[in-house]
Amino acid sequence: MHSESTSERIPGRAWTVRILGHSDRTVSVTCSTDRCRMPPRSKDLTTQRTFAARHAAAHAKAATVRPNAWCHCGSQRCGTHPDAKAHCAGAVVLILRHDPTLGRVWSVEEVCETCAPLIPHATVLARAARPARTGARPAAQATQVPSPSRPGIAGGFSAAPAAGDAPPVPSARRTPRNPRRRRPRQGR
């Protein structure tokens, strides 16, 4: 039996949803998760594109960002941002990557805070919760993507976020510290 420790690093997850064109002028939607059910081929590209976008959003909504995950981008040798070299570091975030000019691939990935801004067409959807500190007041909770609460569509995911389903924005305010004046050191 395997128990997952919060300090043990685990591979970052990624889900990829694609629209594929076929020679008979139909399109189909595929998902990197085998258990997801996809609609049949169709000549209606708009409907398939809408389904693909909603399906990627549903994966993002169902996922909880794991604070002990490795950067998925880093595990791929940072191939999504080859022109900007960086070392993976920082907390784990969940991103949605979609190039609107191509419009055929959506990727939801767990990556580090360093890689996230370097990845073209990426939007940060959620941040991992920071572990609670012992002996100190609890850290502010980061935004988590809630699990779906509405009935599902084909593939087991909710169709689309409702107008009021935007993730909560953290309202943690930091009060500025009063700077302490340091006394100049006197020579010995």
XYZ file of N, CA and C in Angstrom:
564
model
N 0.846 -1.176 0.000
C 0.000 0.000 0.000
C 0.884 1.229 0.000
N 0.567 2.195 -0.823
C 1.381 3.399 -0.985
C 0.671 4.572 -0.336
N 1.369 5.264 0.534
C 0.791 6.477 1.104
C 1.582 7.670 0.583
N 0.878 8.700 0.221
C 1.498 9.867 -0.379
C 1.842 10.879 0.712
N 3.090 11.164 0.874
C 3.546 12.135 1.850
C 3.505 13.524 1.220
N 3.231 14.543 2.027
C 3.175 15.887 1.482
C 4.556 16.424 1.142
N 5.617 15.807 1.678
C 6.963 16.277 1.351
C 7.561 15.508 0.176
N 6.950 14.396 -0.203
C 7.433 13.596 -1.329
C 7.021 14.276 -2.635
N 7.984 14.512 -3.528
C 7.703 15.167 -4.801
C 7.054 14.162 -5.757
N 6.023 14.616 -6.447
C 5.304 13.770 -7.391
C 5.261 14.481 -8.744
N 5.168 13.725 -9.839
C 5.150 14.363 -11.169
C 3.951 15.297 -11.344
N 4.201 16.427 -11.988
C 3.127 17.365 -12.298
C 2.200 16.777 -13.352
N 0.917 17.018 -13.192
C -0.058 16.454 -14.120
C -0.290 17.391 -15.295
N -0.774 16.806 -16.379
C -1.139 17.587 -17.568
C -2.279 16.877 -18.277
N -3.225 17.673 -18.761
C -4.330 17.171 -19.569
C -4.304 17.943 -20.878
N -4.461 17.243 -21.980
C -4.458 17.900 -23.286
C -5.715 17.517 -24.044
N -6.434 18.525 -24.517
C -7.648 18.330 -25.304
C -7.347 18.886 -26.696
N -7.611 18.079 -27.736
C -7.301 18.479 -29.114
C -8.510 18.304 -30.020
N -8.540 19.140 -31.046
C -9.503 18.966 -32.136
C -8.709 18.441 -33.321
N -9.163 17.320 -33.871
C -8.490 16.709 -35.020
C -9.383 16.785 -36.245
N -8.810 17.208 -37.367
C -9.532 17.240 -38.632
C -9.331 15.937 -39.383
N -10.337 15.505 -40.119
C -10.283 14.243 -40.863
C -10.526 14.513 -42.350
N -10.130 13.573 -43.193
C -10.224 13.751 -44.652
C -11.658 13.877 -45.156
N -12.635 13.387 -44.393
C -14.031 13.501 -44.826
C -14.667 14.824 -44.362
N -13.829 15.784 -43.998
C -14.239 17.118 -43.569
C -15.018 17.112 -42.254
N -14.770 16.123 -41.416
C -15.336 16.101 -40.078
C -14.218 16.378 -39.089
N -14.597 16.711 -37.869
C -13.625 16.929 -36.803
C -14.029 16.097 -35.596
N -13.020 15.749 -34.791
C -13.285 15.023 -33.557
C -12.467 15.655 -32.442
N -12.896 15.420 -31.210
C -12.209 15.938 -30.034
C -11.581 14.755 -29.318
N -10.313 14.911 -28.911
C -9.635 13.868 -28.139
C -9.159 14.472 -26.821
N -8.994 13.613 -25.833
C -8.486 14.022 -24.526
C -7.385 13.055 -24.131
N -6.357 13.559 -23.467
C -5.246 12.710 -23.046
C -5.650 11.737 -21.938
N -6.786 11.966 -21.303
C -7.306 11.047 -20.296
C -8.206 10.037 -20.996
N -7.801 8.782 -20.974
C -8.532 7.735 -21.708
C -9.971 7.550 -21.252
N -10.252 7.779 -19.983
C -11.603 7.507 -19.481
C -12.629 8.588 -19.822
N -12.182 9.684 -20.408
C -13.112 10.744 -20.809
C -13.846 10.336 -22.088
N -15.155 10.535 -22.089
C -15.959 10.234 -23.271
C -16.055 11.483 -24.125
N -15.787 11.333 -25.391
C -15.813 12.454 -26.329
C -17.008 12.313 -27.263
N -17.476 13.425 -27.813
C -18.599 13.352 -28.749
C -18.156 12.698 -30.058
N -19.107 12.188 -30.830
C -18.745 11.591 -32.126
C -18.247 12.657 -33.101
N -17.622 12.199 -34.170
C -17.174 13.123 -35.229
C -18.346 13.959 -35.711
N -18.000 15.170 -36.141
C -19.054 16.066 -36.599
C -18.475 17.023 -37.631
N -19.357 17.548 -38.468
C -18.936 18.582 -39.423
C -19.059 19.969 -38.807
N -19.625 20.049 -37.614
C -19.839 21.323 -36.936
C -18.623 21.662 -36.061
N -17.675 22.385 -36.651
C -16.443 22.747 -35.955
C -16.717 23.627 -34.739
N -17.674 24.525 -34.837
C -17.975 25.432 -33.723
C -18.430 24.662 -32.490
N -19.308 23.697 -32.675
C -19.787 22.892 -31.554
C -18.645 22.080 -30.946
N -17.807 21.485 -31.777
C -16.689 20.689 -31.282
C -15.686 21.575 -30.538
N -15.438 22.772 -31.072
C -14.506 23.701 -30.411
C -15.063 24.116 -29.050
N -16.345 24.394 -28.968
C -16.978 24.761 -27.697
C -16.872 23.617 -26.704
N -17.138 22.394 -27.169
C -17.023 21.228 -26.297
C -15.595 21.086 -25.787
N -14.606 21.221 -26.655
C -13.200 21.061 -26.265
C -12.799 22.091 -25.207
N -13.190 23.339 -25.403
C -12.860 24.389 -24.435
C -13.516 24.109 -23.089
N -14.767 23.700 -23.114
C -15.478 23.382 -21.870
C -14.893 22.146 -21.194
N -14.467 21.185 -21.982
C -13.880 19.969 -21.416
C -12.553 20.292 -20.720
N -11.712 21.127 -21.330
C -10.452 21.538 -20.691
C -10.743 22.315 -19.411
N -11.734 23.197 -19.448
C -12.108 23.963 -18.252
C -12.617 23.038 -17.149
N -13.326 21.988 -17.527
C -13.820 21.033 -16.538
C -12.666 20.275 -15.880
N -11.646 19.903 -16.661
C -10.462 19.268 -16.059
C -9.823 20.221 -15.050
N -9.706 21.482 -15.402
C -9.104 22.470 -14.501
C -9.937 22.642 -13.237
N -11.242 22.654 -13.399
C -12.126 22.845 -12.259
C -12.110 21.634 -11.325
N -11.973 20.448 -11.877
C -11.968 19.231 -11.073
C -10.634 18.983 -10.377
N -9.575 19.598 -10.855
C -8.239 19.365 -10.296
C -8.006 20.226 -9.059
N -7.292 19.667 -8.109
C -6.804 20.412 -6.962
C -5.301 20.500 -7.130
N -4.762 21.690 -7.080
C -3.327 21.870 -7.287
C -2.584 21.238 -6.114
N -1.626 20.405 -6.440
C -0.862 19.696 -5.411
C 0.431 20.452 -5.111
N 0.646 20.871 -3.866
C 1.819 21.684 -3.547
C 3.140 20.931 -3.676
N 3.108 19.610 -3.690
C 4.344 18.827 -3.759
C 4.613 18.270 -5.158
N 3.967 18.842 -6.168
C 4.160 18.358 -7.547
C 5.405 18.991 -8.162
N 6.064 18.239 -9.025
C 7.151 18.785 -9.835
C 6.527 19.639 -10.919
N 7.311 20.500 -11.484
C 6.861 21.323 -12.596
C 6.739 20.438 -13.838
N 5.544 20.356 -14.417
C 5.354 19.556 -15.619
C 6.195 20.100 -16.764
N 6.277 21.406 -16.869
C 7.095 22.034 -17.916
C 8.555 21.614 -17.756
N 9.052 21.650 -16.532
C 10.435 21.250 -16.261
C 10.689 19.792 -16.587
N 9.699 18.931 -16.359
C 9.867 17.516 -16.686
C 9.941 17.297 -18.195
N 9.458 18.278 -18.961
C 9.533 18.240 -20.423
C 10.723 19.066 -20.926
N 11.675 19.338 -20.042
C 12.879 20.134 -20.329
C 12.530 21.548 -20.802
N 11.453 22.078 -20.235
C 11.005 23.458 -20.499
C 10.886 23.739 -21.991
N 10.388 22.765 -22.742
C 10.224 22.903 -24.188
C 9.153 23.888 -24.598
N 8.263 24.287 -23.670
C 7.216 25.237 -24.025
C 7.717 26.675 -24.017
N 8.903 26.892 -23.456
C 9.500 28.238 -23.494
C 10.999 28.124 -23.780
N 11.364 27.626 -24.983
C 12.775 27.372 -25.296
C 13.633 28.633 -25.385
N 13.024 29.781 -25.657
C 13.807 31.011 -25.791
C 14.120 31.656 -24.448
N 13.383 31.294 -23.410
C 13.589 31.871 -22.080
C 14.066 30.768 -21.148
N 15.338 30.757 -20.874
C 15.905 29.739 -19.989
C 15.653 30.132 -18.542
N 15.215 29.175 -17.748
C 14.955 29.412 -16.331
C 15.098 28.100 -15.577
N 15.360 28.203 -14.306
C 15.394 27.032 -13.434
C 14.066 26.964 -12.699
N 13.447 25.793 -12.698
C 12.153 25.634 -12.051
C 12.275 25.961 -10.561
N 11.367 26.783 -10.075
C 11.365 27.164 -8.667
C 10.015 27.778 -8.317
N 9.744 27.821 -7.040
C 8.519 28.466 -6.561
C 7.397 27.467 -6.355
N 6.272 27.994 -5.958
C 5.087 27.182 -5.683
C 4.503 26.635 -6.984
N 3.654 25.650 -6.861
C 3.010 25.024 -8.012
C 1.725 25.783 -8.346
N 1.513 26.021 -9.643
C 0.291 26.665 -10.117
C -0.336 25.801 -11.198
N -1.626 25.967 -11.399
C -2.338 25.270 -12.465
C -2.582 26.286 -13.569
N -2.151 25.942 -14.787
C -2.322 26.866 -15.910
C -3.203 26.244 -16.985
N -3.815 27.109 -17.776
C -4.509 26.714 -18.996
C -3.734 27.351 -20.131
N -3.283 26.523 -21.067
C -2.520 27.015 -22.215
C -3.358 26.789 -23.462
N -3.617 27.885 -24.205
C -4.424 27.800 -25.426
C -4.030 28.947 -26.339
N -3.600 28.631 -27.535
C -3.242 29.652 -28.514
C -4.496 29.957 -29.325
N -5.073 31.145 -29.152
C -6.325 31.458 -29.835
C -6.209 31.529 -31.357
N -5.005 31.781 -31.892
C -4.884 31.848 -33.349
C -4.994 30.465 -33.979
N -4.495 29.439 -33.296
C -4.641 28.070 -33.805
C -5.970 27.488 -33.368
N -6.293 27.643 -32.097
C -7.593 27.259 -31.572
C -7.918 25.785 -31.575
N -6.929 24.895 -31.606
C -7.226 23.467 -31.669
C -6.668 22.649 -30.517
N -5.886 23.255 -29.622
C -5.285 22.513 -28.510
C -5.436 23.322 -27.227
N -5.904 22.656 -26.169
C -5.997 23.231 -24.837
C -5.205 22.326 -23.917
N -4.343 22.902 -23.078
C -3.569 22.120 -22.120
C -3.757 22.702 -20.729
N -4.018 21.826 -19.770
C -4.102 22.199 -18.364
C -2.921 21.499 -17.700
N -2.060 22.265 -17.007
C -0.819 21.696 -16.475
C -0.497 22.249 -15.094
N 0.158 21.408 -14.278
C 0.738 21.853 -13.017
C 2.184 22.246 -13.314
N 2.501 23.516 -13.148
C 3.855 24.010 -13.415
C 4.308 24.880 -12.245
N 5.590 25.245 -12.246
C 6.108 26.103 -11.179
C 5.848 27.572 -11.500
N 5.954 28.409 -10.468
C 5.733 29.847 -10.641
C 6.760 30.491 -11.562
N 7.934 29.897 -11.686
C 8.964 30.459 -12.553
C 8.627 30.224 -14.022
N 8.170 29.033 -14.369
C 7.860 28.708 -15.762
C 6.544 29.328 -16.239
N 5.563 29.444 -15.372
C 4.224 29.892 -15.773
C 4.227 31.184 -16.595
N 4.907 32.249 -16.174
C 4.853 33.463 -16.988
C 5.664 33.376 -18.279
N 6.512 32.365 -18.416
C 7.331 32.218 -19.616
C 6.635 31.422 -20.713
N 5.554 30.735 -20.367
C 4.842 29.889 -21.319
C 3.861 30.749 -22.112
N 4.003 30.777 -23.443
C 3.104 31.605 -24.254
C 1.649 31.150 -24.142
N 0.748 32.097 -24.118
C -0.704 31.858 -24.103
C -1.160 31.062 -22.887
N -0.488 31.236 -21.745
C -0.864 30.531 -20.517
C -1.558 31.488 -19.554
N -2.577 30.961 -18.883
C -3.307 31.703 -17.874
C -3.264 30.909 -16.586
N -2.859 31.539 -15.479
C -2.833 30.858 -14.183
C -4.264 30.764 -13.675
N -4.687 29.532 -13.377
C -6.051 29.297 -12.915
C -6.133 29.154 -11.401
N -5.114 28.549 -10.796
C -5.130 28.310 -9.349
C -3.707 28.141 -8.855
N -3.544 28.356 -7.572
C -2.250 28.177 -6.917
C -2.395 27.121 -5.838
N -1.310 26.418 -5.567
C -1.334 25.396 -4.518
C -1.440 26.073 -3.168
N -2.148 25.416 -2.269
C -2.245 25.925 -0.906
C -0.893 25.746 -0.240
N -0.492 26.737 0.504
C 0.775 26.630 1.227
C 0.550 25.797 2.467
N 1.523 24.960 2.846
C 1.356 24.157 4.054
C 1.236 25.062 5.282
N 0.415 24.634 6.227
C 0.222 25.416 7.444
C 1.513 25.447 8.240
N 1.807 26.602 8.804
C 3.008 26.747 9.626
C 2.681 26.309 11.044
N 3.646 25.703 11.667
C 3.444 25.308 13.057
C 3.965 26.409 13.961
N 3.213 26.711 15.003
C 3.638 27.717 15.960
C 3.422 29.144 15.494
N 2.843 29.342 14.346
C 2.590 30.683 13.833
C 1.151 30.749 13.352
N 0.706 31.950 13.065
C -0.658 32.052 12.548
C -0.709 31.417 11.165
N -1.847 30.829 10.772
C -1.927 30.147 9.481
C -1.698 31.098 8.316
N -1.066 30.562 7.284
C -0.826 31.356 6.070
C -2.148 31.561 5.344
N -2.232 32.613 4.571
C -3.451 32.884 3.800
C -3.663 31.755 2.797
N -4.877 31.291 2.694
C -5.205 30.197 1.791
C -5.191 30.693 0.351
N -4.500 29.971 -0.521
C -4.462 30.344 -1.938
C -5.748 29.906 -2.610
N -6.017 30.458 -3.748
C -7.215 30.116 -4.499
C -7.130 28.665 -4.949
N -8.149 27.894 -4.663
C -8.229 26.512 -5.103
C -9.366 26.392 -6.094
N -9.211 25.520 -7.055
C -10.273 25.287 -8.011
C -11.252 24.321 -7.360
N -12.523 24.711 -7.170
C -13.494 23.823 -6.529
C -13.880 22.679 -7.451
N -14.358 21.598 -6.838
C -14.806 20.476 -7.655
C -16.183 20.794 -8.228
N -16.542 20.164 -9.342
C -17.811 20.503 -9.988
C -18.998 20.148 -9.114
N -20.014 21.006 -9.132
C -21.193 20.761 -8.316
C -22.449 20.577 -9.159
N -22.345 20.789 -10.461
C -23.512 20.635 -11.334
C -23.464 19.267 -12.003
N -24.604 18.808 -12.530
C -24.613 17.533 -13.248
C -23.641 17.564 -14.412
N -23.087 16.420 -14.744
C -22.056 16.355 -15.773
C -22.587 16.210 -17.183
N -21.688 16.350 -18.138
C -21.977 16.099 -19.537
C -21.160 14.899 -19.944
N -21.175 14.544 -21.195
C -20.389 13.416 -21.669
C -18.943 13.608 -21.255
N -18.354 12.601 -20.660
C -16.986 12.710 -20.181
C -16.958 12.929 -18.682
N -18.135 13.090 -18.065
C -18.198 13.210 -16.626
C -17.863 14.587 -16.081
N -17.799 15.611 -16.915
C -17.454 16.938 -16.441
C -18.607 17.883 -16.665
N -18.669 18.917 -15.849
C -19.721 19.908 -16.023
C -19.512 20.651 -17.330
N -20.592 21.107 -17.916
C -20.544 21.706 -19.246
C -19.764 23.002 -19.285
N -20.141 23.958 -18.511
C -19.456 25.253 -18.542
C -19.667 25.937 -17.223
N -18.717 26.746 -16.796
C -18.929 27.469 -15.560
C -20.079 28.463 -15.727
N -20.936 28.519 -14.736
C -22.029 29.484 -14.754
C -21.458 30.875 -14.521
N -22.263 31.877 -14.768
C -21.787 33.264 -14.675
C -21.221 33.585 -13.302
N -21.763 33.029 -12.244
C -21.294 33.348 -10.896
C -20.281 32.370 -10.360
N -19.707 31.495 -11.201
C -18.781 30.470 -10.733
C -17.316 30.863 -10.838
N -17.010 32.126 -10.889
C -15.605 32.539 -10.962
C -14.924 32.155 -9.662
N -13.664 31.676 -9.717
C -12.986 31.296 -8.488
C -12.841 32.508 -7.569
N -12.924 32.258 -6.252
C -12.834 33.379 -5.331
C -11.454 34.023 -5.397
N -11.441 35.317 -5.248
C -10.178 36.050 -5.263
C -9.732 36.228 -3.815
N -8.504 35.807 -3.474
C -8.066 35.954 -2.094
C -8.041 37.430 -1.697
N -8.479 37.698 -0.496
C -8.523 39.084 -0.047
C -7.564 39.300 1.114
N -6.507 38.518 1.152
C -5.530 38.666 2.236
C -4.793 39.987 2.064
N -4.835 40.785 3.090
C -4.122 42.063 3.058
C -2.961 41.974 4.025
N -1.892 42.515 3.596
C -0.744 42.572 4.491
C -0.625 43.991 5.012
N -0.434 44.083 6.293
C -0.228 45.407 6.854
C 1.253 45.716 6.781
N 1.588 46.920 6.407
C 3.004 47.246 6.291
C 3.668 47.225 7.661
N 4.855 46.705 7.681
C 5.623 46.668 8.926
C 6.202 48.051 9.194
N 6.316 48.358 10.436
C 7.004 49.584 10.809
C 8.494 49.307 10.757
N 9.206 50.026 9.927
C 10.635 49.753 9.850
C 11.313 50.174 11.141
N 12.155 49.294 11.618
C 12.900 49.609 12.842
C 14.173 50.334 12.443
N 14.421 51.346 13.156
C 15.650 52.083 12.872
C 16.820 51.333 13.486
N 17.833 51.207 12.689
C 19.031 50.547 13.176
C 19.988 51.601 13.681
N 20.576 51.287 14.749
C 21.575 52.197 15.297
C 22.887 51.965 14.570
N 23.561 53.031 14.236
C 24.859 52.833 13.590
C 25.834 52.160 14.538
N 26.550 51.235 13.982
C 27.548 50.522 14.802
C 28.726 51.435 15.055
N 29.185 51.342 16.244
C 30.356 52.135 16.588
C 31.597 51.260 16.488
N 32.664 51.861 16.070
C 33.916 51.123 15.915
C 34.426 50.587 17.226
N 35.148 49.535 17.177
C 35.666 48.907 18.389
C 36.977 49.455 18.783
